Amino acid sequence: MFKAAFFDIDGTLVSFNTHRVPESTIRAIDKLKSKGIKCFVSTGRHISKIDNLGDLDFDGYVTVNGGINYYQGQIVDTNPIDKADIRRALDIIYPDGHSEQPIAPFATAIVMIDDLKMNYVDASVEEIFRQLNFKCPELTDLRKYAEADIFQMISFFDCEAEPSVMNALPHCQSERWSPIFTDVVPKGQSKPRGMKKLCEIIGAEPSEVIAFGDGGNDTGMLQFAGMGVAMGNAQDTVKAYADMVCPSVDEDGIEWAVDKILSL
């Protein structure tokens, strides 16, 4: 008997093509709720950027990859980045110009409890935001927030630069789901971390959880859940972690999977 279902947003609940939740997915979530299964979002997005789910109502939210977690509208758990790592990241982003800088500065957005701020945008950043239907955060000098609680950095460095950057941030890890950018979060932080917190609140074991995802940062949630479902639009490396592969979000995949699971 399943007690909870967790859904990634981009490419899972929401189509990259239409930027909408298919009607079939709305029906599927209603079917889960009718069986007493609590439904949660599990995303890398900040709560203020979850603006593409229409009128869907969820019991809680795992946001910023498990960094800020909500149940019934209340924050129940947070996990900020070590401030020494924030200072090191700012040193990369704003080099002093006097010493050799082995790592090139990069565009980044910092994610706080109630706001996002960004240092600059270029063409590649604008294109990613367009694909995600994501409004660019306010541009400002991020050094003003060096002592703030920051839960995630959305950083636009590529896979080749990643080892050098992450070596400079020893208390952080990369949760990459795009070749162009990655979510930099505290070590040990992940969607499963937030899922575990919410499962403890509702009294659910991992074996009683269904998880739906399509991106590289969803592999942990697929492994955590008793029933991990990869979307048909996921990469094969993601599908390898799933117990079930359903059709894509544009092919009514979530409803297909929910009907299969509820018939077990």
Short mmCIF file of C-alpha atoms in Angstrom, two decimals:
data_model
loop_
_atom_site.label_atom_id
_atom_site.label_comp_id
_atom_site.label_asym_id
_atom_site.label_seq_id
_atom_site.Cartn_x
_atom_site.Cartn_y
_atom_site.Cartn_z
CA MET A 1 0.00 0.00 0.00
CA PHE A 2 1.47 3.34 -1.04
CA LYS A 3 1.11 6.39 1.21
CA ALA A 4 2.92 9.12 -0.74
CA ALA A 5 3.81 10.15 -4.28
CA PHE A 6 6.53 12.67 -5.16
CA PHE A 7 6.75 14.46 -8.51
CA ASP A 8 9.53 16.38 -10.19
CA ILE A 9 8.23 19.41 -12.13
CA ASP A 10 10.14 20.18 -15.32
CA GLY A 11 9.85 17.34 -17.82
CA THR A 12 7.69 15.31 -15.41
CA LEU A 13 4.61 17.22 -14.29
CA VAL A 14 5.15 19.98 -16.84
CA SER A 15 5.96 19.59 -20.53
CA PHE A 16 8.97 21.43 -21.89
CA ASN A 17 6.94 21.89 -25.07
CA THR A 18 3.70 23.34 -23.67
CA HIS A 19 4.89 24.57 -20.23
CA ARG A 20 1.65 23.13 -18.87
CA VAL A 21 0.46 20.15 -16.82
CA PRO A 22 -1.44 17.74 -19.09
CA GLU A 23 -5.07 17.03 -18.22
CA SER A 24 -4.14 13.36 -17.93
CA THR A 25 -1.69 14.18 -15.13
CA ILE A 26 -4.36 16.13 -13.25
CA ARG A 27 -6.62 13.06 -13.49
CA ALA A 28 -3.78 10.82 -12.27
CA ILE A 29 -3.16 12.94 -9.18
CA ASP A 30 -6.88 12.89 -8.40
CA LYS A 31 -6.80 9.09 -8.64
CA LEU A 32 -3.91 8.93 -6.16
CA LYS A 33 -5.65 11.26 -3.73
CA SER A 34 -8.84 9.23 -3.94
CA LYS A 35 -6.83 6.27 -2.60
CA GLY A 36 -5.58 8.33 0.34
CA ILE A 37 -2.10 8.79 -1.15
CA LYS A 38 -0.56 12.15 -0.26
CA CYS A 39 0.96 14.00 -3.21
CA PHE A 40 4.12 16.11 -3.04
CA VAL A 41 6.27 18.12 -5.40
CA SER A 42 10.02 17.42 -5.36
CA THR A 43 11.96 20.00 -7.33
CA GLY A 44 15.10 22.03 -7.69
CA ARG A 45 12.95 25.15 -7.98
CA HIS A 46 12.41 27.74 -5.27
CA ILE A 47 8.83 27.89 -3.96
CA SER A 48 8.37 31.33 -5.57
CA LYS A 49 9.26 29.87 -8.96
CA ILE A 50 6.68 27.08 -8.82
CA ASP A 51 4.29 28.99 -11.04
CA ASN A 52 3.43 26.47 -13.72
CA LEU A 53 1.21 23.92 -11.92
CA GLY A 54 -2.12 25.63 -12.45
CA ASP A 55 -4.69 24.85 -9.77
CA LEU A 56 -3.07 21.60 -8.64
CA ASP A 57 -2.98 21.28 -4.86
CA PHE A 58 -0.20 19.36 -3.10
CA ASP A 59 0.28 18.28 0.50
CA GLY A 60 3.83 19.58 0.59
CA TYR A 61 6.92 20.57 -1.35
CA VAL A 62 10.55 19.48 -1.42
CA THR A 63 12.22 22.56 -2.91
CA VAL A 64 15.75 23.60 -3.91
CA ASN A 65 16.69 19.91 -4.05
CA GLY A 66 15.76 19.28 -0.43
CA GLY A 67 17.10 22.53 1.01
CA ILE A 68 13.75 24.09 2.00
CA ASN A 69 10.86 21.73 2.67
CA TYR A 70 7.19 22.47 3.28
CA TYR A 71 4.26 20.54 4.68
CA GLN A 72 0.75 21.94 4.60
CA GLY A 73 2.04 25.40 3.80
CA GLN A 74 4.65 25.58 6.58
CA ILE A 75 8.43 25.30 6.39
CA VAL A 76 9.38 22.16 8.31
CA ASP A 77 13.08 21.82 7.44
CA THR A 78 15.98 23.87 5.99
CA ASN A 79 19.62 23.20 5.15
CA PRO A 80 21.77 26.25 4.21
CA ILE A 81 25.16 26.18 2.46
CA ASP A 82 28.28 26.58 4.61
CA LYS A 83 29.15 30.31 4.60
CA ALA A 84 32.84 29.63 3.96
CA ASP A 85 31.85 28.01 0.66
CA ILE A 86 29.65 30.99 -0.18
CA ARG A 87 32.65 33.29 0.34
CA ARG A 88 34.83 31.08 -1.88
CA ALA A 89 32.16 31.10 -4.62
CA LEU A 90 31.97 34.88 -4.43
CA ASP A 91 35.75 35.09 -4.75
CA ILE A 92 35.46 33.16 -8.04
CA ILE A 93 32.52 35.20 -9.30
CA TYR A 94 34.18 38.51 -8.34
CA PRO A 95 37.95 38.07 -8.84
CA ASP A 96 40.09 40.85 -7.36
CA GLY A 97 42.09 41.29 -10.55
CA HIS A 98 45.46 41.12 -8.81
CA SER A 99 46.04 37.37 -8.51
CA GLU A 100 45.79 34.64 -11.11
CA GLN A 101 42.27 33.23 -11.21
CA PRO A 102 42.36 29.54 -12.25
CA ILE A 103 38.56 29.36 -12.53
CA ALA A 104 36.64 31.68 -14.84
CA PRO A 105 33.80 33.68 -13.25
CA PHE A 106 30.33 32.35 -14.05
CA ALA A 107 26.74 33.50 -13.93
CA THR A 108 24.98 32.33 -10.78
CA ALA A 109 21.73 32.84 -8.91
CA ILE A 110 21.64 32.52 -5.14
CA VAL A 111 18.54 31.03 -3.55
CA MET A 112 17.39 32.30 -0.16
CA ILE A 113 14.25 31.58 1.86
CA ASP A 114 12.20 34.37 0.34
CA ASP A 115 14.12 35.54 -2.71
CA LEU A 116 16.54 34.83 -5.56
CA LYS A 117 19.27 37.19 -6.78
CA MET A 118 21.67 36.89 -9.73
CA ASN A 119 24.94 38.48 -10.79
CA TYR A 120 24.47 38.65 -14.58
CA VAL A 121 22.93 36.90 -17.59
CA ASP A 122 24.26 36.07 -21.02
CA ALA A 123 22.75 34.41 -24.10
CA SER A 124 23.04 30.85 -22.77
CA VAL A 125 21.43 31.82 -19.45
CA GLU A 126 18.59 33.58 -21.26
CA GLU A 127 18.02 30.49 -23.41
CA ILE A 128 17.81 28.18 -20.40
CA PHE A 129 15.34 30.50 -18.68
CA ARG A 130 13.29 30.59 -21.88
CA GLN A 131 13.19 26.78 -22.07
CA LEU A 132 12.07 26.57 -18.44
CA ASN A 133 9.65 29.50 -18.79
CA PHE A 134 11.56 30.94 -15.84
CA LYS A 135 11.70 34.65 -15.06
CA CYS A 136 15.23 35.91 -14.49
CA PRO A 137 15.94 36.86 -10.86
CA GLU A 138 16.81 40.44 -10.02
CA LEU A 139 20.39 41.30 -11.04
CA THR A 140 22.57 42.67 -8.25
CA ASP A 141 25.97 42.44 -6.53
CA LEU A 142 25.80 39.08 -4.74
CA ARG A 143 28.52 40.11 -2.30
CA LYS A 144 25.82 41.93 -0.35
CA TYR A 145 24.45 38.51 0.66
CA ALA A 146 27.71 36.88 1.79
CA GLU A 147 26.37 36.37 5.33
CA ALA A 148 22.80 35.46 4.35
CA ASP A 149 21.42 31.91 4.58
CA ILE A 150 21.79 30.62 1.03
CA PHE A 151 20.34 27.21 0.22
CA GLN A 152 21.33 26.73 -3.41
CA MET A 153 23.42 28.33 -6.12
CA ILE A 154 22.15 27.90 -9.68
CA SER A 155 25.53 28.14 -11.37
CA PHE A 156 26.27 28.34 -15.08
CA PHE A 157 29.53 26.47 -15.47
CA ASP A 158 29.87 23.44 -17.75
CA CYS A 159 30.86 19.85 -17.00
CA GLU A 160 34.50 20.51 -17.89
CA ALA A 161 34.80 23.29 -15.30
CA GLU A 162 32.87 21.41 -12.62
CA PRO A 163 35.77 19.57 -10.91
CA SER A 164 37.73 22.80 -10.41
CA VAL A 165 34.75 24.73 -9.10
CA MET A 166 33.56 22.00 -6.77
CA ASN A 167 37.09 21.43 -5.39
CA ALA A 168 36.95 25.06 -4.29
CA LEU A 169 33.66 24.42 -2.45
CA PRO A 170 34.48 21.46 -0.16
CA HIS A 171 31.18 21.52 1.75
CA CYS A 172 29.06 21.46 -1.43
CA GLN A 173 28.05 19.05 -4.14
CA SER A 174 26.76 19.47 -7.69
CA GLU A 175 23.25 18.31 -8.60
CA ARG A 176 23.55 18.71 -12.36
CA TRP A 177 20.58 18.25 -14.69
CA SER A 178 21.81 20.32 -17.65
CA PRO A 179 25.14 20.40 -19.48
CA ILE A 180 25.03 24.20 -19.18
CA PHE A 181 24.32 24.70 -15.47
CA THR A 182 24.06 22.88 -12.17
CA ASP A 183 22.46 23.27 -8.76
CA VAL A 184 25.18 23.68 -6.13
CA VAL A 185 23.89 22.52 -2.73
CA PRO A 186 25.33 21.41 0.64
CA LYS A 187 26.94 17.97 0.72
CA GLY A 188 24.37 15.36 1.60
CA GLN A 189 21.50 17.53 0.38
CA SER A 190 19.22 15.96 -2.19
CA LYS A 191 15.62 15.41 -3.05
CA PRO A 192 15.63 12.18 -0.98
CA ARG A 193 16.71 14.18 2.08
CA GLY A 194 13.60 16.34 1.81
CA MET A 195 11.43 13.35 0.94
CA LYS A 196 12.63 11.54 4.06
CA LYS A 197 11.67 14.53 6.24
CA LEU A 198 8.15 14.64 4.81
CA CYS A 199 7.76 10.87 5.02
CA GLU A 200 8.66 11.02 8.72
CA ILE A 201 5.90 13.58 9.24
CA ILE A 202 3.20 11.49 7.56
CA GLY A 203 4.48 8.14 8.84
CA ALA A 204 5.49 6.63 5.50
CA GLU A 205 8.36 4.24 4.84
CA PRO A 206 10.38 4.52 1.61
CA SER A 207 8.78 1.27 0.45
CA GLU A 208 5.42 3.07 0.61
CA VAL A 209 6.54 5.89 -1.73
CA ILE A 210 6.11 6.42 -5.47
CA ALA A 211 8.46 8.88 -7.21
CA PHE A 212 8.28 10.31 -10.73
CA GLY A 213 11.24 12.04 -12.40
CA ASP A 214 13.16 12.61 -15.60
CA GLY A 215 16.39 14.49 -14.80
CA GLY A 216 19.81 13.66 -13.46
CA ASN A 217 18.92 15.19 -10.09
CA ASP A 218 15.97 12.76 -9.89
CA THR A 219 18.00 9.55 -9.74
CA GLY A 220 18.22 9.71 -5.94
CA MET A 221 14.47 10.07 -5.54
CA LEU A 222 13.87 7.14 -7.90
CA GLN A 223 16.21 5.03 -5.77
CA PHE A 224 14.68 6.23 -2.49
CA ALA A 225 11.14 5.27 -3.46
CA GLY A 226 9.68 1.80 -3.33
CA MET A 227 8.38 2.50 -6.84
CA GLY A 228 10.58 4.79 -8.90
CA VAL A 229 9.07 5.83 -12.23
CA ALA A 230 11.21 7.42 -14.95
CA MET A 231 9.51 9.42 -17.66
CA GLY A 232 9.93 8.27 -21.24
CA ASN A 233 11.63 11.58 -22.04
CA ALA A 234 14.37 10.85 -19.47
CA GLN A 235 17.91 9.95 -20.47
CA ASP A 236 18.83 6.26 -20.36
CA THR A 237 21.17 6.98 -17.44
CA VAL A 238 18.12 8.10 -15.42
CA LYS A 239 15.92 5.23 -16.57
CA ALA A 240 18.53 2.80 -15.25
CA TYR A 241 17.57 3.83 -11.67
CA ALA A 242 13.83 3.28 -12.17
CA ASP A 243 11.55 0.37 -11.34
CA MET A 244 9.23 1.43 -14.16
CA VAL A 245 9.55 3.54 -17.29
CA CYS A 246 6.39 5.23 -18.49
CA PRO A 247 5.62 7.20 -21.66
CA SER A 248 6.75 10.82 -21.81
CA VAL A 249 4.96 13.73 -20.16
CA ASP A 250 3.55 14.65 -23.59
CA GLU A 251 2.22 11.11 -24.04
CA ASP A 252 0.16 10.98 -20.81
CA GLY A 253 2.89 9.01 -19.06
CA ILE A 254 1.98 9.78 -15.44
CA GLU A 255 -1.62 8.65 -15.84
CA TRP A 256 -0.40 5.51 -17.62
CA ALA A 257 1.94 4.72 -14.71
CA VAL A 258 -0.61 5.55 -11.99
CA ASP A 259 -3.17 3.23 -13.58
CA LYS A 260 -0.56 0.46 -13.70
CA ILE A 261 0.54 1.00 -10.09
CA LEU A 262 -2.96 1.23 -8.63
CA SER A 263 -3.88 -2.03 -10.35
CA LEU A 264 -1.04 -3.96 -8.72
#
